[in-house]
mmCIF file of C-alpha atoms and ligand atoms in Angstrom:
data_model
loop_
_atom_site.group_PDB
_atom_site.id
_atom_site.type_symbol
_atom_site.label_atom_id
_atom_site.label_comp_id
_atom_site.label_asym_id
_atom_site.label_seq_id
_atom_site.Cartn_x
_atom_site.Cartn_y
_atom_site.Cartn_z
ATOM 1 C CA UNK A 986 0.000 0.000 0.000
ATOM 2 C CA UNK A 987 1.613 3.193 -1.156
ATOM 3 C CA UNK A 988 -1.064 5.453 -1.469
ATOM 4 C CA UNK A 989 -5.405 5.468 -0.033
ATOM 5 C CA UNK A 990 -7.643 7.602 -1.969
ATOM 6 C CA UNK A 991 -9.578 9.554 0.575
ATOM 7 C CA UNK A 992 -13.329 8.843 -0.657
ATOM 8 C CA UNK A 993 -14.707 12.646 0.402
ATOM 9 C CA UNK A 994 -15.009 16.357 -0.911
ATOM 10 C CA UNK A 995 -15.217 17.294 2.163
ATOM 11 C CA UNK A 996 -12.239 19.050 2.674
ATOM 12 C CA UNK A 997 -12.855 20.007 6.605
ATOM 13 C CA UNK A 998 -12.351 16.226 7.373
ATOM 14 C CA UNK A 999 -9.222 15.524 4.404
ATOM 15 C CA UNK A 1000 -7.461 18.228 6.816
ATOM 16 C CA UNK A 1001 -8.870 16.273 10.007
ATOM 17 C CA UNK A 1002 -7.174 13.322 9.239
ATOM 18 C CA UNK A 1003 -4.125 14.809 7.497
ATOM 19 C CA UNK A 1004 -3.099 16.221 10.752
ATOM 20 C CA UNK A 1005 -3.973 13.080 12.534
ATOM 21 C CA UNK A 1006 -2.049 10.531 9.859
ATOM 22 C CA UNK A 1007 0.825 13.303 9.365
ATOM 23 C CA UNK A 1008 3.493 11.796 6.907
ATOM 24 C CA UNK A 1009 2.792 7.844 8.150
ATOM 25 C CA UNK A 1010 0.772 6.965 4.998
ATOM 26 C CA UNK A 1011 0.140 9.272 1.703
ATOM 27 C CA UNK A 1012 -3.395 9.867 1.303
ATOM 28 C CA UNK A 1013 -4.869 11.733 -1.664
ATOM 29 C CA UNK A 1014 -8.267 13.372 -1.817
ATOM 30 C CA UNK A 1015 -10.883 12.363 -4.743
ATOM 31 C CA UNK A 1016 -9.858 15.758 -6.576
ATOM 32 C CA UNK A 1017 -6.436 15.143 -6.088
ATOM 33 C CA UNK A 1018 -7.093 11.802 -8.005
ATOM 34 C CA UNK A 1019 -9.228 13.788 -10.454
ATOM 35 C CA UNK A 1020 -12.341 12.260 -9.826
ATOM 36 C CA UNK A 1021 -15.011 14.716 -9.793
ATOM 37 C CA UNK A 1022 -18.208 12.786 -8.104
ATOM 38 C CA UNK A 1023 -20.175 13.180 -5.304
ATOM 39 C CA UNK A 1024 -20.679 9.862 -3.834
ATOM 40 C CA UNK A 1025 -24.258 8.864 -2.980
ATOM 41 C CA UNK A 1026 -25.114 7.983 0.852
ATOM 42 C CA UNK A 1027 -28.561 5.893 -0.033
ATOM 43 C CA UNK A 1028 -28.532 3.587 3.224
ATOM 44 C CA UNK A 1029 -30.062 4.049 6.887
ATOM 45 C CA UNK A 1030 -26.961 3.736 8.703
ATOM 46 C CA UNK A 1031 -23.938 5.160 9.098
ATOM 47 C CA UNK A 1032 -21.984 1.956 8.277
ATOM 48 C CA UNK A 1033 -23.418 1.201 5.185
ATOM 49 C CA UNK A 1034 -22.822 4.682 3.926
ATOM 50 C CA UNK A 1035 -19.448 4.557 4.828
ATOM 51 C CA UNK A 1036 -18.896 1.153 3.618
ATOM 52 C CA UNK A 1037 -20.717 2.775 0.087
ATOM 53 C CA UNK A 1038 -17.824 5.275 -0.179
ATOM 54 C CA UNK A 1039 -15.276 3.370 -0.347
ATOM 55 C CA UNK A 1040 -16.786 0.317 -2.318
ATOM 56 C CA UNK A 1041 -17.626 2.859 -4.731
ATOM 57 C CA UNK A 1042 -14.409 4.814 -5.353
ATOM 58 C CA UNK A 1043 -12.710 0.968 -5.262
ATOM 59 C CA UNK A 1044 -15.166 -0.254 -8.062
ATOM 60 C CA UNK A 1045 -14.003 3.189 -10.008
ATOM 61 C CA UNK A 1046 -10.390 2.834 -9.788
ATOM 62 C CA UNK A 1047 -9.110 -0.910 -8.425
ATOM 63 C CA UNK A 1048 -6.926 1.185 -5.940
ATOM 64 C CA UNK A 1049 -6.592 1.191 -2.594
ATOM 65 C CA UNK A 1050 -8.978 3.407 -0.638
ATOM 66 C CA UNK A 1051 -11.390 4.578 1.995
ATOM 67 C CA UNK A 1052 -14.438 6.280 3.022
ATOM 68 C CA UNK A 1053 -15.787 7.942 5.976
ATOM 69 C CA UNK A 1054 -19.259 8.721 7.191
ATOM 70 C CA UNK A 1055 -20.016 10.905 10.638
ATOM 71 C CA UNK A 1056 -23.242 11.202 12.229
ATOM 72 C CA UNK A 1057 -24.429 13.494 15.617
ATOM 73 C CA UNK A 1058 -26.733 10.898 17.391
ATOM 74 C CA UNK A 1059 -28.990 12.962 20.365
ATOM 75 C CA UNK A 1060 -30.244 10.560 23.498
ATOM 76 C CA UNK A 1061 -33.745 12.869 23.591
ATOM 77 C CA UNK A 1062 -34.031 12.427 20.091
ATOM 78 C CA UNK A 1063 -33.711 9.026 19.693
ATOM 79 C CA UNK A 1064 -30.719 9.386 18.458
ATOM 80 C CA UNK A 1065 -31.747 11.410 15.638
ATOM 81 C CA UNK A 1066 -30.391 13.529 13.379
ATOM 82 C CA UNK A 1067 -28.269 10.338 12.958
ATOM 83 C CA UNK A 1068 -27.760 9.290 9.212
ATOM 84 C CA UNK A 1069 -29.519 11.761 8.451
ATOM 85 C CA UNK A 1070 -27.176 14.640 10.125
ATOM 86 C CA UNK A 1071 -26.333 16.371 6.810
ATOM 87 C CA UNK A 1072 -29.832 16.912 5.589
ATOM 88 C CA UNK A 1073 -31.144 17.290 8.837
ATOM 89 C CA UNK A 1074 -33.459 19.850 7.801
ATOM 90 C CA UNK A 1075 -34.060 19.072 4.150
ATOM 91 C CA UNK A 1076 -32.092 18.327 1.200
ATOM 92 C CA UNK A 1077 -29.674 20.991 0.181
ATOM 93 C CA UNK A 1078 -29.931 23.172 3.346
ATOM 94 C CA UNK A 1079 -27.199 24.439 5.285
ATOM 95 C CA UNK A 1080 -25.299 23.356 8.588
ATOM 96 C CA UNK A 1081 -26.959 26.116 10.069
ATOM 97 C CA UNK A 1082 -30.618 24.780 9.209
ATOM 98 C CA UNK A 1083 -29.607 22.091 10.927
ATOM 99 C CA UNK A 1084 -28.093 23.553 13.823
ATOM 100 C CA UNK A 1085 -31.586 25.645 13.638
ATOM 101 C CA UNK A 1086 -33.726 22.466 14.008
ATOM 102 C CA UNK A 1087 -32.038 20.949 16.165
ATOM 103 C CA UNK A 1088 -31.705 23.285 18.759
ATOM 104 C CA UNK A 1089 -35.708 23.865 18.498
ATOM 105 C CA UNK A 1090 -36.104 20.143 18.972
ATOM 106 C CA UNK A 1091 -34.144 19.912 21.837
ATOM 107 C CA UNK A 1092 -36.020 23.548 23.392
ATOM 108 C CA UNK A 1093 -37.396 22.777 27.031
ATOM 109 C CA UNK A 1094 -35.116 19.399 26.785
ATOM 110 C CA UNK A 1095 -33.162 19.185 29.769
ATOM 111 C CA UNK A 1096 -31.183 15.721 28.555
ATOM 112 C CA UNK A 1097 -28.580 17.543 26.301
ATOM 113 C CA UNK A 1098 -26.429 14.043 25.391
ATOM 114 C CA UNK A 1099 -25.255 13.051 22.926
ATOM 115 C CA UNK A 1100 -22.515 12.014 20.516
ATOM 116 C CA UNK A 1101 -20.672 11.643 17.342
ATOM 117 C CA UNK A 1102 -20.016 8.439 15.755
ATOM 118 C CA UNK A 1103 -17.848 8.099 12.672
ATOM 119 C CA UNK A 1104 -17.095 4.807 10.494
ATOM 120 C CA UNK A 1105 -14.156 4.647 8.357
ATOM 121 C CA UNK A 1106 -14.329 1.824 5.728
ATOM 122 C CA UNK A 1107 -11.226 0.715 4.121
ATOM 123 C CA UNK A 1108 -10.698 -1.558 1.209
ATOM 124 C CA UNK A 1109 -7.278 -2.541 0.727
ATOM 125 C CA UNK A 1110 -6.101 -5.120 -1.708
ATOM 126 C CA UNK A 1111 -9.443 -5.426 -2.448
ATOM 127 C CA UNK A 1112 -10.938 -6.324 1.342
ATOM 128 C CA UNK A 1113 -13.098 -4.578 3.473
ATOM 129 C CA UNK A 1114 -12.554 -3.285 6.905
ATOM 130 C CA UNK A 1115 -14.049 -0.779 8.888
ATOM 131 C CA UNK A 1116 -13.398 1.544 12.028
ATOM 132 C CA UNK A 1117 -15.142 3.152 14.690
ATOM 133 C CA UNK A 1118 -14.817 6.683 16.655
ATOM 134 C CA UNK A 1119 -17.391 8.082 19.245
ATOM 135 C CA UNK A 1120 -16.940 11.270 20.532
ATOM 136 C CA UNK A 1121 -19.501 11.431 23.724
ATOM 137 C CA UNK A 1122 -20.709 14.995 24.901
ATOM 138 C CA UNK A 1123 -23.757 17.547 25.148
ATOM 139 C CA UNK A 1124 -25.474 20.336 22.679
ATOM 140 C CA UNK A 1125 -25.485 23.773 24.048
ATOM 141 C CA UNK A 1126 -28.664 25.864 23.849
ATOM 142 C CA UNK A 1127 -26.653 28.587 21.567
ATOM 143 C CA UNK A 1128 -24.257 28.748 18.757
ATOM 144 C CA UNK A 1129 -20.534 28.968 20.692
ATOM 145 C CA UNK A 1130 -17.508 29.291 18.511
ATOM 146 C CA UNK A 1131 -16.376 29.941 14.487
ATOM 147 C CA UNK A 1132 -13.942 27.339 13.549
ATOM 148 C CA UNK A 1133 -14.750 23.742 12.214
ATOM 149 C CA UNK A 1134 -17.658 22.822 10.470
ATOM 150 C CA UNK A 1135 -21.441 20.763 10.494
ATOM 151 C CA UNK A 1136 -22.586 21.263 14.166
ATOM 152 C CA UNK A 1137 -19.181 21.711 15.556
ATOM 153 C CA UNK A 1138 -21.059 25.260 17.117
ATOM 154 C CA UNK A 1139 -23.147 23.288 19.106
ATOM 155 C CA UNK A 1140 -21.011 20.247 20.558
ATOM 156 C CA UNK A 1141 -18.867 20.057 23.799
ATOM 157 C CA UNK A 1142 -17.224 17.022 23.786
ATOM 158 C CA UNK A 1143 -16.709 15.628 27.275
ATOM 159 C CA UNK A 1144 -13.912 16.661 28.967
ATOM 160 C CA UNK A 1145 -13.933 20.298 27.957
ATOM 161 C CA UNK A 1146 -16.085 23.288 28.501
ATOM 162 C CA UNK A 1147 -15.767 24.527 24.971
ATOM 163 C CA UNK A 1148 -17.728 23.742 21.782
ATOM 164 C CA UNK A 1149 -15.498 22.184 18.773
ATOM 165 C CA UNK A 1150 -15.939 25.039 16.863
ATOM 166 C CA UNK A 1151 -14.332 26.949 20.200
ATOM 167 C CA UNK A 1152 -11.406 24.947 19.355
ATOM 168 C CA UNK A 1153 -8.647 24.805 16.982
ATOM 169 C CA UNK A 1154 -8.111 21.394 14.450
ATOM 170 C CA UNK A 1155 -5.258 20.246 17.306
ATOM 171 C CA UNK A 1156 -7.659 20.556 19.867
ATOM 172 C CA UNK A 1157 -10.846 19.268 18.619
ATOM 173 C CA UNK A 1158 -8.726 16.341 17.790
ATOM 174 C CA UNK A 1159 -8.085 15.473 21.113
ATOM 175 C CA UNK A 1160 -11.641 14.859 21.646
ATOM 176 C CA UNK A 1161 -12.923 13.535 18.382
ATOM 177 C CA UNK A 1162 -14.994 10.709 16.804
ATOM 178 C CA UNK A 1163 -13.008 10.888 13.544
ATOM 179 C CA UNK A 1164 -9.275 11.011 15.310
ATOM 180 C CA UNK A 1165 -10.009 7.747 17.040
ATOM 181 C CA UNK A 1166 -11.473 6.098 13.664
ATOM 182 C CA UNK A 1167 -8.203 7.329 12.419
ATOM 183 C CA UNK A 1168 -5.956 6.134 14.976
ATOM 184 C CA UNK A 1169 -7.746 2.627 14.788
ATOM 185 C CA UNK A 1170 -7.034 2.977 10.872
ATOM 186 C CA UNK A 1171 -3.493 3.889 11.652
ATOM 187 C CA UNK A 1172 -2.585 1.225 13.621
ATOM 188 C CA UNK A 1173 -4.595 -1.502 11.357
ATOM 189 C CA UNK A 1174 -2.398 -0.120 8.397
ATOM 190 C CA UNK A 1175 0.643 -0.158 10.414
ATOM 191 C CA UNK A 1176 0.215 -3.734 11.429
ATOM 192 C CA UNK A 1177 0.078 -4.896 7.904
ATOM 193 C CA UNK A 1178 3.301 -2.898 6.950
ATOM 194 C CA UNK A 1179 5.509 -4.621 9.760
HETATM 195 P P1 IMP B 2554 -21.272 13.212 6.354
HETATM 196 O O1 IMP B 2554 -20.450 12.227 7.089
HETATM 197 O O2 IMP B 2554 -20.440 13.970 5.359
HETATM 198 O O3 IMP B 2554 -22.503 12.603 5.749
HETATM 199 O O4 IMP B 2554 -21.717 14.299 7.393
HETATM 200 C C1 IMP B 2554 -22.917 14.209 8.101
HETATM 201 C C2 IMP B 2554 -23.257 15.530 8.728
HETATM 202 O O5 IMP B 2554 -22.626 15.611 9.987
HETATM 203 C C3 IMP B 2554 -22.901 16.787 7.975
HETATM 204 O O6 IMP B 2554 -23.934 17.716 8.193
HETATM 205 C C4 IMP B 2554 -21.663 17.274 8.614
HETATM 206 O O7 IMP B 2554 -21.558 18.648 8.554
HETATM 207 C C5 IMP B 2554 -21.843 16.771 10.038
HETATM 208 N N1 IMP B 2554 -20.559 16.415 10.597
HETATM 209 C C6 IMP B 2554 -19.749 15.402 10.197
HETATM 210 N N2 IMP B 2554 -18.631 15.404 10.948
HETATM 211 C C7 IMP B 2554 -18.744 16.436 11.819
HETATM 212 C C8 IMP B 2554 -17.890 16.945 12.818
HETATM 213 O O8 IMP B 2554 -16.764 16.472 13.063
HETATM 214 N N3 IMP B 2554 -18.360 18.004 13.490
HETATM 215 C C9 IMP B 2554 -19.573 18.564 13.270
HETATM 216 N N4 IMP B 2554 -20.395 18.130 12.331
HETATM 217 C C10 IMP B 2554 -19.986 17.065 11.593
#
């Protein structure tokens, strides 16, 4: 394994998991392999999508790759927005629709948990794997915070007093869902190398 396609446009999590791999293993993002697609996420969980991803870009190119899919699960909810995190509050709305519903959903709600949960599928040499992050912590009643992305405003992962969005990259990956997918990821792929 020289090099992993990174199965995402989302360029908020490429630099996520840049700073978390560093220089260990080369990862390139789906423009940087000149693929210009965005990658359907049909399924009800969070696994499957993931697990779509990367099938998907492997079916396209026969190279090594992965895919990642991240969803905000809320205890009082059910553990909704879930799945369905990005389009929360309807197809083609912003973060900040979603932030919007959300926080009216959870108005008078005194249980404020929640977490994130990311999956990271791999395919490498043509197998599947997968890897799991959870990030526990609440939702705040307001918008805190500028930096980071999706409903980073209205998380504070346990452990801190500050939203993610509060934070900077180094800090929220302390915390986060999508550093310890990364770290399993990491060690799976440094296994295999020794
Ligand atoms: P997806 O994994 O790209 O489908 O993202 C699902 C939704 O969760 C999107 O609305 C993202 O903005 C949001 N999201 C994913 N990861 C994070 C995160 O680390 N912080 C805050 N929101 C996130």
């Amino acid at each position: 394994m020289s090099t992993l396609i990174f199965a995402t446009n989302n360029q908020h999590k490429v630099d996520e998991i840049r700073t978390v791999i560093g220089s260990t293993f080369n990862i390139i993002t789906l423009a940087e392999a000149n693929i210009n697609i965005d990658i359907p996420e049909p399924h009800d969980t969070i696994e499957e999508n993931a697990e779509e991803k990367s099938s998907f870009i492997f079916k396209l190119t026969n190279k090594d790759c992965f895919g990642e899919d991240t969803g905000l699960e809320v205890e009082a909810l059910n553990g909704e927005p879930g799945v369905k995190s990005a389009r929360y509050a309807g197809d083609g709305r912003s973060s900040l629709d979603n932030i919007k519903k959300l926080l009216q959903n959870l108005q008078e709600i005194d249980n404020r948990k929640a977490h994130f949960k990311t999956i990271i599928s791999l395919v490498l040499d043509g197998k599947s794997y997968s890897f799991e992050g959870i990030c526990k912590g609440t939702i705040t009643k307001e918008l805190k915070g500028v930096d980071g992305f999706g409903y980073d405003p209205i998380f504070v992962p346990e452990g801190s007093t500050k939203t993610f969005a509060e934070m900077t990259m180094e800090e929220k990956n302390i915390y986060s869902h999508r550093r310890k997918a990364t770290d399993k990821l990491i060690n799976f792929l440094s296994n295999k190398q020794s």
